[in-house]
Amino acid sequence: MADLFPTLPQCAAVAVALKLLLWPAYKSTDFEVHRNWLAITNSLPIHEWYYEKTSEWTLDYPPFFAYFEWTMSQAARYIDPAMLDVSNLGHDSWPTVHFQRATVIITELVLVYALYLFIQSSPQATKRQSHAAALSILLSPGLLIIDHIHFQYNGFLYGVLILSIVLARYQKDWLLASGLLFMALLCFKHIYLYLAPAYFVYLLRTYCLGQKSLFTIQFTNCIKLGGGIVIVAVLAFGPFAYYQQIPQVFSRLFPFSRGLCHAYWAPNVWALYSFADRVLIYLAPHLKLSINSEAVNSVTRGLVGDSTFAVLPEIAPRTTFFLTLGAQIPSLIKLFFQPTWDNFVATITLCGYASFLFGWHVHEKAILLVILPFSLLALKDRRYLGAFRPLAVAGHVSLFPLLFTAMEFPIKVIYTIAWLTVVLLAFDHLTPASQQQRVFLFDRFSLLYIAAAIPLIAYSSLGHQLLFGEKLEFLPLMFISSYSAIGVVGSWLGFLVVFLTS
């Protein structure tokens, strides 16, 4: 480990210094969301947490995250008691800002520890590749933009996820802990349900069934895993079951009244579908297609729950469910018959891809569910790296609209370009050649795609304003989302082919 430079602690120290400098930066409504949750959990009895609606930012994360907020609120009352007043909407005093920003940095130590274990658990022959992957995650522009400027706690949560993945690497000794830790993660944030099928298949194959015969059932292991899952669920939801509030909790966790697309389109299949619908509006008279006039402005108004298509058919939630499941099945089948740790990580990544690309009301921030697990495998060989490159570019460019203020523009652009340049060059240097033939056209697509990002960023940040002023303000968002969606879809197809043919 001594020859691995810069070290993980050194990079973590530099990252903390940068994040401290960003404390006065822009903060989104998510800052008020979490301040409000601190107030709810601190000042109200537990049976009122999921009913409170003084603020529009109601508590809509699972109970473990509510307990997490309650724990932080015990310290918050010594910093600025006013932040814990439920009626004190929009409170953002400097002590409050310092406290909330600091909690993101402190809880991110879980991620640092998980990445340290990832490096430690790697075979000696791949230590350098694992070290590079760990540093790329630690210094991720996605985490910097979303957590330390926009404001969320993803570093902490992804730390738990990666820790769970790393524990699974130790096979028999830590498989149970891996599964229970992932169950706890689901009770922190339910978006990780996207990845649950990979965990189910892997634990079933490696922990609950015999290694030599699929017909041998490890009953003791099944009891330990099932009992552990029940205990975690009871710890999380038990108090709300006692008060007969489970339906209310789940109505907050799964608000299907929201539309197919988020206010800003996440770069997935539905972004391309929405873009095609916009184009068909202009082509419809020539193609003699009917137009729903009430829906002409729907998907460009930036409103949550406002996703009505003018020409193309409407998409129902069940359609997105079956498409997501169908896209996950091939990798799950391979994992079932070849339950190696590498295949487990690949299947987690592909489950993340499928859910992001085909899911209902997907947030653009969910792209980290794909980028971060994929980073653990990106240096396996050059075929994997070829699929990772467009994802890294598309995923991070798609996050740019989250920071739309002038002061943060140079931060997001310069930092992201620097990260992409250093990381992709380092990955290219460290990644071994593949023993299987690479896809020539896909490699060329990747290079052209990455090159197209520069003019797109220039147009979206400056060119559109010069050409149109305040008009057509949704156009840059639509271009960024559609461009990013092409990259994510292309990356998914490339990775799926690589995985299934490996």
JSON list of N, CA and C in Angstrom, two decimals, residues 191-221:
[
{"chain": "A", "resi": 191, "resn": "ILE", "atom": "N", "xyz": [-34.77, 4.07, -2.66]},
{"chain": "A", "resi": 191, "resn": "ILE", "atom": "CA", "xyz": [-34.34, 4.03, -4.06]},
{"chain": "A", "resi": 191, "resn": "ILE", "atom": "C", "xyz": [-33.42, 2.84, -4.31]},
{"chain": "A", "resi": 192, "resn": "TYR", "atom": "N", "xyz": [-32.79, 2.33, -3.26]},
{"chain": "A", "resi": 192, "resn": "TYR", "atom": "CA", "xyz": [-31.88, 1.19, -3.42]},
{"chain": "A", "resi": 192, "resn": "TYR", "atom": "C", "xyz": [-32.63, -0.11, -3.68]},
{"chain": "A", "resi": 193, "resn": "LEU", "atom": "N", "xyz": [-33.97, -0.06, -3.68]},
{"chain": "A", "resi": 193, "resn": "LEU", "atom": "CA", "xyz": [-34.75, -1.21, -4.14]},
{"chain": "A", "resi": 193, "resn": "LEU", "atom": "C", "xyz": [-34.40, -1.56, -5.58]},
{"chain": "A", "resi": 194, "resn": "TYR", "atom": "N", "xyz": [-33.94, -0.54, -6.34]},
{"chain": "A", "resi": 194, "resn": "TYR", "atom": "CA", "xyz": [-33.51, -0.79, -7.71]},
{"chain": "A", "resi": 194, "resn": "TYR", "atom": "C", "xyz": [-32.48, -1.91, -7.79]},
{"chain": "A", "resi": 195, "resn": "LEU", "atom": "N", "xyz": [-31.65, -2.02, -6.75]},
{"chain": "A", "resi": 195, "resn": "LEU", "atom": "CA", "xyz": [-30.54, -2.98, -6.76]},
{"chain": "A", "resi": 195, "resn": "LEU", "atom": "C", "xyz": [-30.88, -4.29, -6.05]},
{"chain": "A", "resi": 196, "resn": "ALA", "atom": "N", "xyz": [-32.04, -4.34, -5.42]},
{"chain": "A", "resi": 196, "resn": "ALA", "atom": "CA", "xyz": [-32.39, -5.49, -4.58]},
{"chain": "A", "resi": 196, "resn": "ALA", "atom": "C", "xyz": [-32.40, -6.83, -5.34]},
{"chain": "A", "resi": 197, "resn": "PRO", "atom": "N", "xyz": [-32.85, -6.89, -6.60]},
{"chain": "A", "resi": 197, "resn": "PRO", "atom": "CA", "xyz": [-32.85, -8.20, -7.28]},
{"chain": "A", "resi": 197, "resn": "PRO", "atom": "C", "xyz": [-31.46, -8.84, -7.34]},
{"chain": "A", "resi": 198, "resn": "ALA", "atom": "N", "xyz": [-30.42, -8.03, -7.53]},
{"chain": "A", "resi": 198, "resn": "ALA", "atom": "CA", "xyz": [-29.06, -8.58, -7.57]},
{"chain": "A", "resi": 198, "resn": "ALA", "atom": "C", "xyz": [-28.68, -9.19, -6.23]},
{"chain": "A", "resi": 199, "resn": "TYR", "atom": "N", "xyz": [-29.03, -8.51, -5.15]},
{"chain": "A", "resi": 199, "resn": "TYR", "atom": "CA", "xyz": [-28.74, -9.04, -3.81]},
{"chain": "A", "resi": 199, "resn": "TYR", "atom": "C", "xyz": [-29.52, -10.33, -3.56]},
{"chain": "A", "resi": 200, "resn": "PHE", "atom": "N", "xyz": [-30.79, -10.34, -3.96]},
{"chain": "A", "resi": 200, "resn": "PHE", "atom": "CA", "xyz": [-31.62, -11.52, -3.74]},
{"chain": "A", "resi": 200, "resn": "PHE", "atom": "C", "xyz": [-31.01, -12.74, -4.41]},
{"chain": "A", "resi": 201, "resn": "VAL", "atom": "N", "xyz": [-30.65, -12.61, -5.69]},
{"chain": "A", "resi": 201, "resn": "VAL", "atom": "CA", "xyz": [-30.11, -13.74, -6.43]},
{"chain": "A", "resi": 201, "resn": "VAL", "atom": "C", "xyz": [-28.75, -14.17, -5.87]},
{"chain": "A", "resi": 202, "resn": "TYR", "atom": "N", "xyz": [-27.89, -13.21, -5.58]},
{"chain": "A", "resi": 202, "resn": "TYR", "atom": "CA", "xyz": [-26.54, -13.55, -5.11]},
{"chain": "A", "resi": 202, "resn": "TYR", "atom": "C", "xyz": [-26.58, -14.23, -3.75]},
{"chain": "A", "resi": 203, "resn": "LEU", "atom": "N", "xyz": [-27.37, -13.69, -2.82]},
{"chain": "A", "resi": 203, "resn": "LEU", "atom": "CA", "xyz": [-27.46, -14.31, -1.49]},
{"chain": "A", "resi": 203, "resn": "LEU", "atom": "C", "xyz": [-28.15, -15.67, -1.55]},
{"chain": "A", "resi": 204, "resn": "LEU", "atom": "N", "xyz": [-29.15, -15.78, -2.42]},
{"chain": "A", "resi": 204, "resn": "LEU", "atom": "CA", "xyz": [-29.82, -17.07, -2.59]},
{"chain": "A", "resi": 204, "resn": "LEU", "atom": "C", "xyz": [-28.83, -18.13, -3.05]},
{"chain": "A", "resi": 205, "resn": "ARG", "atom": "N", "xyz": [-28.01, -17.76, -4.03]},
{"chain": "A", "resi": 205, "resn": "ARG", "atom": "CA", "xyz": [-27.10, -18.74, -4.63]},
{"chain": "A", "resi": 205, "resn": "ARG", "atom": "C", "xyz": [-25.89, -19.06, -3.75]},
{"chain": "A", "resi": 206, "resn": "THR", "atom": "N", "xyz": [-25.35, -18.04, -3.08]},
{"chain": "A", "resi": 206, "resn": "THR", "atom": "CA", "xyz": [-24.10, -18.24, -2.34]},
{"chain": "A", "resi": 206, "resn": "THR", "atom": "C", "xyz": [-24.29, -18.51, -0.86]},
{"chain": "A", "resi": 207, "resn": "TYR", "atom": "N", "xyz": [-25.45, -18.14, -0.32]},
{"chain": "A", "resi": 207, "resn": "TYR", "atom": "CA", "xyz": [-25.63, -18.27, 1.13]},
{"chain": "A", "resi": 207, "resn": "TYR", "atom": "C", "xyz": [-26.74, -19.24, 1.50]},
{"chain": "A", "resi": 208, "resn": "CYS", "atom": "N", "xyz": [-27.78, -19.31, 0.66]},
{"chain": "A", "resi": 208, "resn": "CYS", "atom": "CA", "xyz": [-28.94, -20.13, 1.02]},
{"chain": "A", "resi": 208, "resn": "CYS", "atom": "C", "xyz": [-28.96, -21.49, 0.32]},
{"chain": "A", "resi": 209, "resn": "LEU", "atom": "N", "xyz": [-28.29, -21.61, -0.83]},
{"chain": "A", "resi": 209, "resn": "LEU", "atom": "CA", "xyz": [-28.26, -22.88, -1.55]},
{"chain": "A", "resi": 209, "resn": "LEU", "atom": "C", "xyz": [-26.86, -23.48, -1.49]},
{"chain": "A", "resi": 210, "resn": "GLY", "atom": "N", "xyz": [-26.78, -24.76, -1.71]},
{"chain": "A", "resi": 210, "resn": "GLY", "atom": "CA", "xyz": [-25.50, -25.44, -1.65]},
{"chain": "A", "resi": 210, "resn": "GLY", "atom": "C", "xyz": [-24.58, -25.03, -2.80]},
{"chain": "A", "resi": 211, "resn": "GLN", "atom": "N", "xyz": [-23.29, -25.08, -2.56]},
{"chain": "A", "resi": 211, "resn": "GLN", "atom": "CA", "xyz": [-22.32, -24.71, -3.58]},
{"chain": "A", "resi": 211, "resn": "GLN", "atom": "C", "xyz": [-22.23, -25.77, -4.70]},
{"chain": "A", "resi": 212, "resn": "LYS", "atom": "N", "xyz": [-22.41, -27.02, -4.35]},
{"chain": "A", "resi": 212, "resn": "LYS", "atom": "CA", "xyz": [-22.27, -28.10, -5.33]},
{"chain": "A", "resi": 212, "resn": "LYS", "atom": "C", "xyz": [-23.59, -28.45, -5.99]},
{"chain": "A", "resi": 213, "resn": "SER", "atom": "N", "xyz": [-24.69, -28.29, -5.30]},
{"chain": "A", "resi": 213, "resn": "SER", "atom": "CA", "xyz": [-25.99, -28.66, -5.86]},
{"chain": "A", "resi": 213, "resn": "SER", "atom": "C", "xyz": [-27.02, -27.57, -5.54]},
{"chain": "A", "resi": 214, "resn": "LEU", "atom": "N", "xyz": [-27.79, -27.19, -6.56]},
{"chain": "A", "resi": 214, "resn": "LEU", "atom": "CA", "xyz": [-28.83, -26.18, -6.36]},
{"chain": "A", "resi": 214, "resn": "LEU", "atom": "C", "xyz": [-29.98, -26.72, -5.51]},
{"chain": "A", "resi": 215, "resn": "PHE", "atom": "N", "xyz": [-30.03, -28.04, -5.37]},
{"chain": "A", "resi": 215, "resn": "PHE", "atom": "CA", "xyz": [-31.13, -28.66, -4.64]},
{"chain": "A", "resi": 215, "resn": "PHE", "atom": "C", "xyz": [-30.81, -28.87, -3.16]},
{"chain": "A", "resi": 216, "resn": "THR", "atom": "N", "xyz": [-29.60, -28.42, -2.77]},
{"chain": "A", "resi": 216, "resn": "THR", "atom": "CA", "xyz": [-29.22, -28.49, -1.36]},
{"chain": "A", "resi": 216, "resn": "THR", "atom": "C", "xyz": [-29.52, -27.13, -0.72]},
{"chain": "A", "resi": 217, "resn": "ILE", "atom": "N", "xyz": [-30.37, -27.15, 0.27]},
{"chain": "A", "resi": 217, "resn": "ILE", "atom": "CA", "xyz": [-30.76, -25.89, 0.92]},
{"chain": "A", "resi": 217, "resn": "ILE", "atom": "C", "xyz": [-30.06, -25.77, 2.27]},
{"chain": "A", "resi": 218, "resn": "GLN", "atom": "N", "xyz": [-29.40, -24.65, 2.48]},
{"chain": "A", "resi": 218, "resn": "GLN", "atom": "CA", "xyz": [-28.73, -24.38, 3.76]},
{"chain": "A", "resi": 218, "resn": "GLN", "atom": "C", "xyz": [-29.76, -23.77, 4.73]},
{"chain": "A", "resi": 219, "resn": "PHE", "atom": "N", "xyz": [-30.51, -24.65, 5.43]},
{"chain": "A", "resi": 219, "resn": "PHE", "atom": "CA", "xyz": [-31.63, -24.18, 6.23]},
{"chain": "A", "resi": 219, "resn": "PHE", "atom": "C", "xyz": [-31.19, -23.23, 7.34]},
{"chain": "A", "resi": 220, "resn": "THR", "atom": "N", "xyz": [-30.05, -23.50, 7.95]},
{"chain": "A", "resi": 220, "resn": "THR", "atom": "CA", "xyz": [-29.57, -22.62, 9.03]},
{"chain": "A", "resi": 220, "resn": "THR", "atom": "C", "xyz": [-29.30, -21.22, 8.49]},
{"chain": "A", "resi": 221, "resn": "ASN", "atom": "N", "xyz": [-28.66, -21.17, 7.34]},
{"chain": "A", "resi": 221, "resn": "ASN", "atom": "CA", "xyz": [-28.37, -19.86, 6.74]},
{"chain": "A", "resi": 221, "resn": "ASN", "atom": "C", "xyz": [-29.66, -19.13, 6.35]}
]
